[in-house]
Amino acid sequence: MKALIIDGYVDEPACLGVPPYLSPYPRYVAGALRERGLSESDIHYLTIDTLRKNSPAAGELIGKADFLVVIAGMTVPGKYLRASPITPGEIEAIFRAACGVKVIGGPIRLGFSKEGGRAAKGTEGGISLEGAVLARLDIEAFVYDILERQGETGWNTGTPSRLKIPGAVEHRFRTTTEIGRWGPKGAFLIRQHPDYPYCMCELETYRGCGRQVHCSFCTEPFYGTSDYRPVEDVITEVSALYSQGARFFRIGRQPDLFSYHGTDIGGPVPRPEPEIIERLYKGIRNSAPDLSVLHMDNANPITLANYPEESEQILKTIIKYHTPGDVTAFGMESADPKVISANFLKAGQEEVLEAIRLVNKFGSVRGVNGLPEILPGINFVHGLMGESKKTFQLNYDFLKHVLDSGLLLRRINIRQVMAFPGTPIYGKDEAAKKHKKLFLDYKEKVRKNIDLPMLRRIVPEGTILRDVMCEMHENGITFGRQLGSYPLLVGLPASLPLRKFTDVAVTGHGMRSITGIPYPLNINTASSSLIKELPGLGRKAADSVIAGIPYADREDFLRRVSVGEKLLKYIEI
Ligand code: SF4
């Protein structure tokens, strides 16, 4: 029995699985398959990009698979540096080529759409599944139930005919106890990831939303109320991943990390439990002592605003155990009171500002990798009910106020709503179409007037960023990022070896990216395009530095280059 998992990638408000990220979905599916008796060598994993690159070999794997699982679904699609999510056409082609049992699941169960501003369609109506079955709830539970043993002999002698017919299997959610077993059992899958060992393992602490009312656009309530995993289960999974070589982790699969195991005391959100977060972080560090990255993702600003003391303790814990460059992403969605009330959003301007201040107070200190320890990110959603022209002005004014207050925001995410069937916004998202032009102009204005000065403040010229991974070449530029949560895109004007880390000195700023040079720059061997990028070096001076190569030593450099003193800190000879 051979199983093949094809990762078409997922991007949800509280879960990322686009390379270099590996989401929990394929790992849990692999764990469920293991528990049903398949050996590690019988479980194959391909990302959709690997499949595109190796189509003949991958096609053979698809044809030979007794059991094919496709994972897909972008509920908040973004732009990705070197990965491209699976398309409906590709799903159809894969299923046409498959001969065994075939299933598809993940967030695609909620529907699909190409971009924000367009409502999602139901998957079964919009994609020809060619005999595959869509897991209406959790794909990992669906796979597990299909493979229920029907005899005593086990899979070594089994054939696909011994599978339950997928259409006859009940759709259900998996339990936290099940993923407590499947997570560690599926950890081996990371070794098949094309980015291994440099892939980020997205970790789940819980899913579902603990609020009594839900934001009109959000798909998280489809998972029910908060379903917390035991702390020990998360730690055990980290330990299993670590033993397979994982070194990069993000605690990203939850809507609000600060509320993990929070206590419901009747308020709008649960009261945080700082000692639980301490147990989680300490446990992760103990079981993965040499990890390279430990970051987080979402937090609800209302939790920080309502429980500042508990949140302060949590922030201190995070800073103690994490790695710098961390981001706590706040879903503000809108600064317009009318939109907030029409869509049952969680926090108003004052509360979000409080949360931003709190994170800045403790997190803005620069860490060893060159970035501040932890900074807030902020998400805006446009096209919501009650949106007017004034909404754009209010959002802009809010961001301007944050900038003018000297506060730092690591990332401003602005998107248009993608309305999913079953959410209150579905069928009421006409503002997205109506305000498309307004939206694009406003986005541009934010990028220019807010993002750019903010980025200059966060990573001023001359900042040294450690361990930037070179990922792709384009037009003579190497693009790289530090592995982490919402990594900054760095462009280096040279062709550097890919899949290698380099330290970078920041030399310039774009609206959402920076330019840099390898640090330290070997002045005698560097290309002229890199030398010209040295901070504070005019074109004429750069030409004269280049003409003077080679330099015998630092003294020689200082003697022959008039601006040598200020360049010395960036170069080696
Ligand atoms: S608070 Fe709103 S955005 Fe956050 S998970 Fe709940 S419904 Fe979704």
Coordinates of C-alpha atoms and ligand atoms in Angstrom, one line a residue:
M1 CA 0.0 0.0 0.0
K2 CA 1.5 3.3 -1.1
A3 CA 0.1 6.7 -0.1
L4 CA 1.0 10.0 -1.7
I5 CA 0.3 13.4 -0.1
I6 CA 0.4 16.3 -2.4
D7 CA 0.7 19.6 -0.7
G8 CA -1.1 22.3 -2.7
Y9 CA -0.5 24.7 0.2
V10 CA -2.8 26.4 2.6
D11 CA -3.0 30.0 3.8
E12 CA -5.7 30.7 6.5
P13 CA -6.0 33.5 9.0
A14 CA -4.5 31.2 11.6
C15 CA -2.3 28.7 9.7
L16 CA 0.3 29.0 7.0
G17 CA 1.6 26.2 4.8
V18 CA 3.4 27.8 1.9
P19 CA 7.1 27.1 1.6
P20 CA 9.3 27.6 3.6
Y21 CA 6.3 26.8 5.9
L22 CA 5.1 23.3 6.4
S23 CA 1.6 23.3 7.9
P24 CA 0.3 20.7 10.3
Y25 CA -2.2 19.3 7.7
P26 CA 0.2 17.0 5.8
R27 CA 2.0 16.0 9.0
Y28 CA -1.2 15.0 10.7
V29 CA -2.3 13.1 7.6
A30 CA 1.0 11.2 7.6
G31 CA 0.6 10.5 11.3
A32 CA -2.9 9.1 10.7
L33 CA -1.6 6.9 7.9
R34 CA 1.2 5.6 10.2
E35 CA -1.3 4.8 12.9
R36 CA -3.3 2.8 10.4
G37 CA -0.2 0.6 9.8
L38 CA 1.6 2.3 6.8
S39 CA 5.4 2.5 7.2
E40 CA 7.3 5.7 6.7
S41 CA 8.7 4.4 3.4
D42 CA 5.2 3.9 2.1
I43 CA 4.2 7.5 2.6
H44 CA 5.4 9.9 0.0
Y45 CA 5.1 13.7 0.1
L46 CA 5.3 16.2 -2.8
T47 CA 4.7 19.9 -2.8
I48 CA 2.8 21.2 -5.9
D49 CA 6.0 23.1 -6.9
T50 CA 8.1 19.9 -6.8
L51 CA 5.4 18.1 -8.9
R52 CA 5.5 20.9 -11.5
K53 CA 9.3 20.6 -11.7
N54 CA 9.5 16.8 -11.9
S55 CA 6.3 16.0 -13.8
P56 CA 7.3 12.6 -15.3
A57 CA 8.6 11.1 -12.1
A58 CA 5.8 12.7 -10.0
G59 CA 3.3 11.6 -12.6
E60 CA 4.5 8.0 -12.1
L61 CA 4.1 8.4 -8.3
I62 CA 0.6 9.6 -8.8
G63 CA -0.3 6.7 -11.0
K64 CA 1.2 4.2 -8.6
A65 CA -0.4 5.6 -5.4
D66 CA -3.1 3.4 -3.8
F67 CA -4.1 6.3 -1.8
L68 CA -3.8 9.9 -2.9
V69 CA -4.4 12.9 -0.6
V70 CA -4.4 16.5 -1.9
I71 CA -4.2 19.3 0.7
A72 CA -5.3 22.8 -0.5
G73 CA -7.1 25.9 0.4
M74 CA -6.2 29.6 0.5
T75 CA -8.7 31.5 2.6
V76 CA -6.4 34.6 2.9
P77 CA -4.2 34.3 -0.2
G78 CA -1.0 36.4 -0.3
K79 CA 1.9 36.9 -2.7
Y80 CA 4.6 34.3 -2.3
L81 CA 8.2 34.6 -3.2
R82 CA 8.9 31.3 -4.9
A83 CA 5.9 29.2 -4.3
S84 CA 2.6 29.0 -6.2
P85 CA -0.5 27.4 -4.7
I86 CA -2.3 24.6 -6.6
T87 CA -4.8 25.7 -9.2
P88 CA -8.2 24.1 -9.9
G89 CA -6.9 22.9 -13.2
E90 CA -4.0 21.1 -11.5
I91 CA -6.3 19.5 -9.0
E92 CA -8.4 18.1 -11.9
A93 CA -5.3 16.9 -13.8
I94 CA -3.9 15.2 -10.7
F95 CA -7.1 13.4 -10.0
R96 CA -7.5 12.4 -13.6
A97 CA -4.1 10.7 -13.5
A98 CA -4.7 8.9 -10.2
C99 CA -5.9 5.3 -10.1
G100 CA -6.3 4.6 -6.4
V101 CA -8.5 6.1 -3.7
K102 CA -8.3 9.9 -3.9
V103 CA -9.4 12.5 -1.5
I104 CA -8.9 16.3 -1.1
G105 CA -9.2 18.4 2.0
G106 CA -7.9 21.3 4.1
P107 CA -9.4 24.8 3.9
I108 CA -10.6 24.1 0.4
R109 CA -13.5 22.4 2.1
L110 CA -14.8 25.9 2.7
G111 CA -14.7 26.9 -1.0
F112 CA -12.2 28.6 -3.2
S113 CA -11.5 31.9 -4.9
K114 CA -8.6 33.4 -6.8
E115 CA -8.2 36.6 -4.8
G116 CA -9.6 38.9 -2.2
G117 CA -12.6 40.9 -3.2
R118 CA -14.2 37.9 -4.9
A119 CA -16.5 35.6 -3.1
A120 CA -15.5 32.0 -2.8
K121 CA -17.3 29.3 -4.7
G122 CA -18.2 25.8 -3.3
T123 CA -15.4 23.4 -4.2
E124 CA -17.5 20.5 -5.5
G125 CA -19.5 22.8 -7.8
G126 CA -16.4 24.7 -9.1
I127 CA -13.8 21.9 -9.6
S128 CA -14.3 18.6 -11.3
L129 CA -13.0 16.2 -8.7
E130 CA -12.8 13.2 -11.1
G131 CA -14.0 10.7 -8.5
A132 CA -12.1 12.2 -5.6
V133 CA -14.0 12.9 -2.4
L134 CA -13.8 16.2 -0.6
A135 CA -13.3 15.9 3.2
R136 CA -16.0 18.2 4.5
L137 CA -14.5 18.4 7.9
D138 CA -10.9 17.3 8.9
I139 CA -8.9 15.6 6.2
E140 CA -6.7 13.8 8.7
A141 CA -9.8 12.3 10.4
F142 CA -11.3 11.4 7.0
V143 CA -8.1 9.6 5.9
Y144 CA -7.9 7.8 9.3
D145 CA -11.5 6.6 9.0
I146 CA -11.2 5.5 5.4
L147 CA -8.3 3.3 6.4
E148 CA -10.0 1.6 9.3
R149 CA -8.8 -2.0 9.4
Q150 CA -11.2 -4.5 8.1
G151 CA -9.3 -7.6 9.0
E152 CA -6.5 -8.8 11.2
T153 CA -3.7 -9.1 8.7
G154 CA -2.7 -5.4 8.5
W155 CA -1.6 -3.4 5.5
N156 CA 1.4 -5.5 4.5
T157 CA -1.0 -7.7 2.6
G158 CA -3.6 -5.1 2.1
T159 CA -4.9 -3.7 -1.2
P160 CA -7.0 -0.6 -1.9
S161 CA -10.0 -2.8 -2.1
R162 CA -9.8 -3.2 1.6
L163 CA -10.3 0.5 2.1
K164 CA -13.6 1.8 3.2
I165 CA -15.4 3.5 0.3
P166 CA -14.6 7.2 0.9
G167 CA -18.2 8.2 0.1
A168 CA -19.5 6.0 2.9
V169 CA -17.2 7.5 5.6
E170 CA -18.7 10.0 7.9
H171 CA -17.1 13.4 7.9
R172 CA -15.9 14.6 11.3
F173 CA -13.5 16.8 13.2
R174 CA -10.4 15.1 14.6
T175 CA -10.0 15.3 18.4
T176 CA -7.0 16.9 20.2
T177 CA -6.2 13.5 21.5
E178 CA -5.9 12.1 18.0
I179 CA -3.6 14.9 16.8
G180 CA -1.7 14.4 20.0
R181 CA -0.7 11.0 18.5
W182 CA -0.7 11.9 14.8
G183 CA 1.5 15.0 15.1
P184 CA 4.6 13.2 16.5
K185 CA 3.9 10.2 14.2
G186 CA 3.8 12.4 11.2
A187 CA 6.9 14.4 12.1
F188 CA 9.1 12.3 9.7
L189 CA 7.4 14.0 6.8
I190 CA 9.5 17.1 7.2
R191 CA 12.5 15.1 5.8
Q192 CA 10.6 14.9 2.5
H193 CA 10.0 18.7 2.3
P194 CA 12.0 20.3 -0.6
D195 CA 13.3 23.0 1.8
Y196 CA 14.4 20.6 4.4
P197 CA 16.2 21.3 6.8
Y198 CA 15.3 24.9 6.2
C199 CA 11.6 24.7 6.6
M200 CA 9.4 26.3 9.2
C201 CA 7.1 24.0 11.1
E202 CA 3.8 25.7 11.8
L203 CA 2.7 24.5 15.3
E204 CA -0.9 24.3 16.4
T205 CA -1.9 25.2 20.0
Y206 CA -5.6 25.4 19.3
R207 CA -8.2 26.4 16.8
G208 CA -11.7 27.8 17.0
C209 CA -12.8 31.1 18.4
G210 CA -13.6 31.8 22.0
R211 CA -15.8 34.9 21.4
Q212 CA -19.5 34.8 21.8
V213 CA -20.0 36.8 18.6
H214 CA -17.8 36.4 15.6
C215 CA -16.3 38.7 13.0
S216 CA -18.5 38.7 9.9
F217 CA -15.8 37.5 7.5
C218 CA -13.9 35.0 9.6
T219 CA -13.8 31.3 8.9
E220 CA -12.3 30.3 12.2
P221 CA -15.7 29.9 13.9
F222 CA -16.3 27.0 11.6
Y223 CA -13.9 25.1 13.9
G224 CA -16.3 25.7 16.8
T225 CA -15.2 27.1 20.2
S226 CA -11.6 27.1 21.3
D227 CA -10.2 23.5 21.3
Y228 CA -7.0 23.8 23.2
R229 CA -4.3 21.1 22.8
P230 CA -2.6 20.0 26.0
V231 CA 0.7 21.8 26.5
E232 CA 2.5 18.5 26.7
D233 CA 1.2 17.4 23.3
V234 CA 2.6 20.4 21.6
I235 CA 6.0 19.9 23.3
T236 CA 6.0 16.2 22.4
E237 CA 5.3 17.1 18.8
V238 CA 8.2 19.7 18.8
S239 CA 10.4 17.1 20.3
A240 CA 9.5 14.6 17.5
L241 CA 10.1 17.2 14.8
Y242 CA 13.4 18.3 16.4
S243 CA 14.6 14.7 16.4
Q244 CA 13.9 14.6 12.6
G245 CA 16.1 17.7 12.1
A246 CA 13.5 20.5 12.4
R247 CA 15.1 23.7 13.8
F248 CA 12.6 26.4 12.7
F249 CA 9.3 26.7 14.4
R250 CA 6.4 29.1 14.5
I251 CA 3.5 28.8 17.0
G252 CA 1.1 30.0 14.3
R253 CA -1.9 27.8 14.3
Q254 CA -4.2 29.6 16.7
P255 CA -6.3 32.8 16.5
D256 CA -4.8 34.3 19.7
L257 CA -1.7 32.8 21.4
F258 CA -2.3 35.0 24.5
S259 CA -5.6 33.3 25.1
Y260 CA -4.2 29.7 24.9
H261 CA -5.9 27.8 27.7
G262 CA -7.5 31.2 28.8
T263 CA -10.2 31.2 31.4
D264 CA -13.7 32.2 30.5
I265 CA -14.7 34.7 33.2
G266 CA -17.6 36.0 31.2
G267 CA -15.7 38.9 29.4
P268 CA -15.6 39.4 25.6
V269 CA -12.4 37.2 25.5
P270 CA -10.9 34.7 27.9
R271 CA -8.5 35.8 30.6
P272 CA -4.9 34.8 29.6
E273 CA -3.0 32.3 31.7
P274 CA 0.6 33.4 31.7
E275 CA 1.9 30.3 33.5
I276 CA 0.6 28.1 30.8
I277 CA 2.4 30.1 28.1
E278 CA 5.6 29.9 30.2
R279 CA 5.1 26.1 30.4
L280 CA 4.7 25.9 26.7
Y281 CA 7.7 28.0 25.7
K282 CA 10.0 26.5 28.4
G283 CA 9.0 23.0 27.3
I284 CA 9.6 23.8 23.7
R285 CA 13.1 25.2 24.5
N286 CA 13.9 22.2 26.6
S287 CA 12.9 19.7 24.0
A288 CA 14.5 21.6 21.1
P289 CA 17.6 23.2 22.8
D290 CA 19.4 24.1 19.6
L291 CA 16.5 25.4 17.6
S292 CA 17.3 28.3 15.3
V293 CA 13.9 30.1 15.2
L294 CA 10.9 30.1 17.6
H295 CA 8.3 32.7 16.5
M296 CA 4.6 33.2 17.0
D297 CA 1.7 34.6 14.9
N298 CA -1.7 35.9 15.8
A299 CA -2.9 37.6 19.0
N300 CA -6.1 39.4 19.6
P301 CA -5.5 43.1 20.5
I302 CA -8.5 43.1 22.8
T303 CA -6.9 40.4 25.0
L304 CA -3.8 42.6 25.5
A305 CA -6.0 45.7 26.1
N306 CA -8.3 44.0 28.5
Y307 CA -5.6 42.1 30.4
P308 CA -2.5 44.2 30.3
E309 CA -0.8 42.7 33.4
E310 CA -1.2 39.1 32.2
S311 CA -0.2 40.1 28.7
E312 CA 2.9 41.9 30.0
Q313 CA 3.9 38.6 31.7
I314 CA 3.3 36.7 28.6
L315 CA 5.4 39.1 26.5
K316 CA 8.2 38.8 28.9
T317 CA 8.0 35.0 28.6
I318 CA 8.0 35.1 24.9
I319 CA 11.0 37.4 24.8
K320 CA 12.8 35.1 27.2
Y321 CA 12.4 32.0 25.2
H322 CA 11.8 33.0 21.5
T323 CA 14.2 34.2 18.9
P324 CA 14.3 37.8 17.8
G325 CA 12.5 39.2 14.8
D326 CA 9.2 37.9 16.1
V327 CA 5.8 39.3 15.2
T328 CA 2.5 39.4 17.0
A329 CA -0.1 39.9 14.3
F330 CA -3.2 41.8 15.4
G331 CA -6.4 41.5 13.5
M332 CA -7.7 45.1 13.7
E333 CA -9.5 44.9 10.4
S334 CA -10.9 48.4 10.6
A335 CA -10.5 51.7 12.5
D336 CA -14.0 52.8 11.4
P337 CA -16.5 52.5 14.3
K338 CA -19.4 51.9 11.8
V339 CA -17.5 49.0 10.2
I340 CA -16.5 47.6 13.6
S341 CA -20.1 47.5 14.8
A342 CA -21.6 46.3 11.5
N343 CA -19.2 43.3 11.4
F344 CA -18.9 42.5 15.1
L345 CA -15.2 43.2 15.1
K346 CA -13.3 42.7 18.2
A347 CA -11.4 45.9 19.0
G348 CA -11.6 49.6 18.5
Q349 CA -8.8 52.2 17.8
E350 CA -8.0 52.8 21.5
E351 CA -7.7 49.1 22.3
V352 CA -5.5 48.3 19.3
L353 CA -3.3 51.3 20.2
E354 CA -3.0 50.0 23.8
A355 CA -1.9 46.6 22.5
I356 CA 0.6 48.2 20.1
R357 CA 2.1 50.3 22.9
L358 CA 2.4 47.3 25.2
V359 CA 4.3 45.2 22.6
N360 CA 6.5 48.1 21.7
K361 CA 7.3 48.7 25.4
F362 CA 8.9 45.3 25.8
G363 CA 9.6 44.1 22.2
S364 CA 11.3 47.0 20.4
V365 CA 14.8 46.2 21.8
R366 CA 17.1 45.0 18.9
G367 CA 17.9 41.3 19.2
V368 CA 21.0 39.3 18.0
N369 CA 19.7 38.8 14.5
G370 CA 19.4 42.5 13.9
L371 CA 15.7 42.8 14.2
P372 CA 13.7 44.0 17.2
E373 CA 12.7 41.2 19.6
I374 CA 9.0 41.3 18.9
L375 CA 6.8 43.9 17.1
P376 CA 3.2 44.1 16.4
G377 CA 1.8 43.5 12.9
I378 CA -1.6 44.7 12.0
N379 CA -4.2 43.4 9.6
F380 CA -6.9 45.4 7.8
V381 CA -9.7 43.9 5.8
H382 CA -11.6 46.0 3.3
G383 CA -15.0 45.5 1.6
L384 CA -16.7 44.8 4.9
M385 CA -20.3 45.8 5.7
G386 CA -20.7 49.5 6.4
E387 CA -17.6 50.5 4.6
S388 CA -17.5 54.0 3.1
K389 CA -15.0 56.4 1.7
K390 CA -14.5 57.6 5.2
T391 CA -13.3 54.2 6.3
F392 CA -10.2 54.5 4.2
Q393 CA -9.4 57.9 5.7
L394 CA -10.0 56.6 9.3
N395 CA -7.7 53.6 8.7
Y396 CA -5.0 55.9 7.2
D397 CA -5.3 58.4 10.0
F398 CA -4.9 55.6 12.6
L399 CA -1.7 54.3 10.9
K400 CA -0.3 57.9 10.6
H401 CA -1.0 58.4 14.3
V402 CA 0.9 55.2 15.2
L403 CA 3.8 56.4 13.0
D404 CA 3.8 59.9 14.5
S405 CA 3.7 58.4 18.0
G406 CA 7.1 56.8 17.4
L407 CA 5.7 53.3 17.7
L408 CA 6.9 50.5 15.5
L409 CA 4.7 48.2 13.4
R410 CA 6.6 45.4 11.7
R411 CA 4.0 44.7 9.0
I412 CA 0.8 46.2 7.8
N413 CA -1.4 43.7 5.9
I414 CA -4.1 45.2 3.8
R415 CA -6.5 42.9 1.9
Q416 CA -10.0 42.8 0.5
V417 CA -12.4 40.4 2.0
M418 CA -12.9 37.0 0.5
A419 CA -16.4 36.0 1.5
F420 CA -17.0 32.4 2.2
P421 CA -20.4 30.6 2.2
G422 CA -21.7 30.4 5.7
T423 CA -20.1 33.6 7.0
P424 CA -22.3 36.7 7.7
I425 CA -20.5 38.7 5.0
Y426 CA -21.4 36.2 2.3
G427 CA -23.5 37.9 -0.3
K428 CA -23.0 41.3 1.4
D429 CA -19.5 42.1 0.2
E430 CA -20.5 44.5 -2.5
A431 CA -18.3 47.2 -1.0
A432 CA -15.2 45.2 -2.1
K433 CA -16.1 45.7 -5.8
K434 CA -17.5 49.2 -5.3
H435 CA -14.3 50.4 -3.6
K436 CA -11.7 48.6 -5.7
K437 CA -10.0 51.7 -7.1
L438 CA -10.2 53.5 -3.8
F439 CA -8.7 50.4 -2.1
L440 CA -5.7 50.3 -4.5
D441 CA -5.0 54.0 -4.2
Y442 CA -5.2 53.8 -0.4
K443 CA -3.0 50.8 -0.3
E444 CA -0.3 52.6 -2.4
K445 CA -0.6 55.6 -0.1
V446 CA 0.0 53.4 3.0
R447 CA 2.9 51.7 1.4
K448 CA 4.6 55.0 0.5
N449 CA 3.8 57.1 3.5
I450 CA 3.6 54.6 6.3
D451 CA 5.4 51.4 5.4
L452 CA 8.5 53.1 4.0
P453 CA 9.3 55.4 6.9
M454 CA 8.4 52.6 9.3
L455 CA 10.8 50.2 7.7
R456 CA 13.6 52.9 7.8
R457 CA 13.0 53.1 11.5
I458 CA 12.9 49.3 12.1
V459 CA 16.1 48.5 10.1
P460 CA 18.0 51.8 9.5
E461 CA 20.8 51.8 6.9
G462 CA 23.8 50.0 8.2
T463 CA 21.8 47.5 10.3
I464 CA 23.3 44.0 10.2
L465 CA 20.8 41.3 9.6
R466 CA 22.1 37.8 10.5
D467 CA 21.4 34.6 8.6
V468 CA 19.5 35.7 5.5
M469 CA 18.7 32.7 3.4
C470 CA 19.3 33.3 -0.4
E471 CA 16.2 31.9 -2.1
M472 CA 16.0 33.0 -5.7
H473 CA 17.6 35.0 -8.5
E474 CA 15.9 37.5 -10.7
N475 CA 17.4 40.1 -13.1
G476 CA 20.8 39.9 -11.5
I477 CA 19.4 40.2 -8.0
T478 CA 19.4 37.6 -5.3
F479 CA 16.4 37.6 -3.1
G480 CA 16.5 36.3 0.4
R481 CA 14.9 36.3 3.8
Q482 CA 15.6 35.4 7.3
L483 CA 13.6 32.4 8.2
G484 CA 10.8 33.6 10.5
S485 CA 7.4 35.1 10.9
Y486 CA 6.7 37.7 8.2
P487 CA 10.3 37.8 7.1
L488 CA 11.6 40.9 5.4
L489 CA 12.5 40.6 1.8
V490 CA 16.1 41.4 1.1
G491 CA 17.4 42.1 -2.4
L492 CA 21.2 41.8 -3.0
P493 CA 22.5 43.1 -6.3
A494 CA 24.6 40.0 -7.1
S495 CA 24.2 36.4 -7.9
L496 CA 24.8 34.6 -4.6
P497 CA 24.6 30.8 -4.1
L498 CA 21.0 29.7 -3.2
R499 CA 20.0 27.8 -0.1
K500 CA 23.0 29.4 1.7
F501 CA 22.8 31.9 4.6
T502 CA 24.6 35.2 4.5
D503 CA 24.7 38.1 6.9
V504 CA 23.6 41.3 5.3
A505 CA 24.2 45.0 5.8
V506 CA 21.1 47.1 5.0
T507 CA 21.9 49.7 2.4
G508 CA 18.4 50.9 1.1
H509 CA 14.7 50.7 1.6
G510 CA 11.7 49.9 -0.6
M511 CA 8.2 50.1 0.6
R512 CA 8.1 46.5 1.9
S513 CA 11.6 45.3 1.2
I514 CA 15.2 46.3 1.7
T515 CA 18.4 46.3 -0.3
G516 CA 21.6 45.0 1.2
I517 CA 25.1 43.6 0.7
P518 CA 26.7 40.5 2.1
Y519 CA 28.4 41.4 5.4
P520 CA 31.3 41.8 5.7
L521 CA 32.0 42.5 2.1
N522 CA 35.3 41.3 0.8
I523 CA 36.4 44.4 -1.0
N524 CA 39.0 42.7 -3.2
T525 CA 36.6 40.0 -4.5
A526 CA 33.2 41.7 -4.4
S527 CA 31.5 42.6 -7.7
S528 CA 31.3 46.3 -8.6
S529 CA 27.5 46.2 -8.2
L530 CA 27.9 45.3 -4.5
I531 CA 30.7 47.8 -3.9
K532 CA 28.5 50.6 -5.3
E533 CA 25.8 49.7 -2.7
L534 CA 28.1 50.4 0.2
P535 CA 26.3 52.8 2.6
G536 CA 27.2 56.4 2.1
L537 CA 29.4 55.9 -1.0
G538 CA 28.7 58.2 -3.9
R539 CA 29.1 57.0 -7.5
K540 CA 32.4 58.8 -8.1
A541 CA 33.9 57.5 -4.8
A542 CA 32.6 54.0 -5.6
D543 CA 34.4 54.1 -9.0
S544 CA 37.6 55.2 -7.3
V545 CA 37.3 52.4 -4.7
I546 CA 36.8 49.9 -7.5
A547 CA 39.8 51.3 -9.5
G548 CA 42.0 50.8 -6.4
I549 CA 41.4 47.0 -6.0
P550 CA 43.3 45.1 -4.7
Y551 CA 44.0 46.5 -1.3
A552 CA 46.8 44.9 0.7
D553 CA 45.2 45.4 4.1
R554 CA 43.0 47.8 6.1
E555 CA 45.8 50.4 6.4
D556 CA 46.3 50.4 2.7
F557 CA 42.6 50.8 2.2
L558 CA 42.5 53.7 4.6
R559 CA 45.5 55.4 3.0
R560 CA 44.0 55.2 -0.5
V561 CA 40.3 55.7 0.0
S562 CA 39.3 59.1 1.3
V563 CA 36.0 57.9 2.8
G564 CA 37.6 54.6 4.0
E565 CA 37.0 55.2 7.7
K566 CA 33.2 55.0 7.4
L567 CA 33.3 52.0 5.1
L568 CA 35.6 49.9 7.3
K569 CA 32.9 48.5 9.4
Y570 CA 31.2 46.9 6.4
I571 CA 34.2 45.3 4.7
E572 CA 36.9 42.8 5.1
I573 CA 40.2 42.7 3.2
Ligands
SF4_1 S1 -12.0 37.1 17.1 FE1 -12.9 37.4 15.0 S2 -11.1 37.2 13.6 FE2 -10.5 36.3 15.6 S3 -10.9 34.2 15.4 FE3 -12.7 35.1 16.4 S4 -14.1 35.5 14.7 FE4 -12.1 35.2 13.8

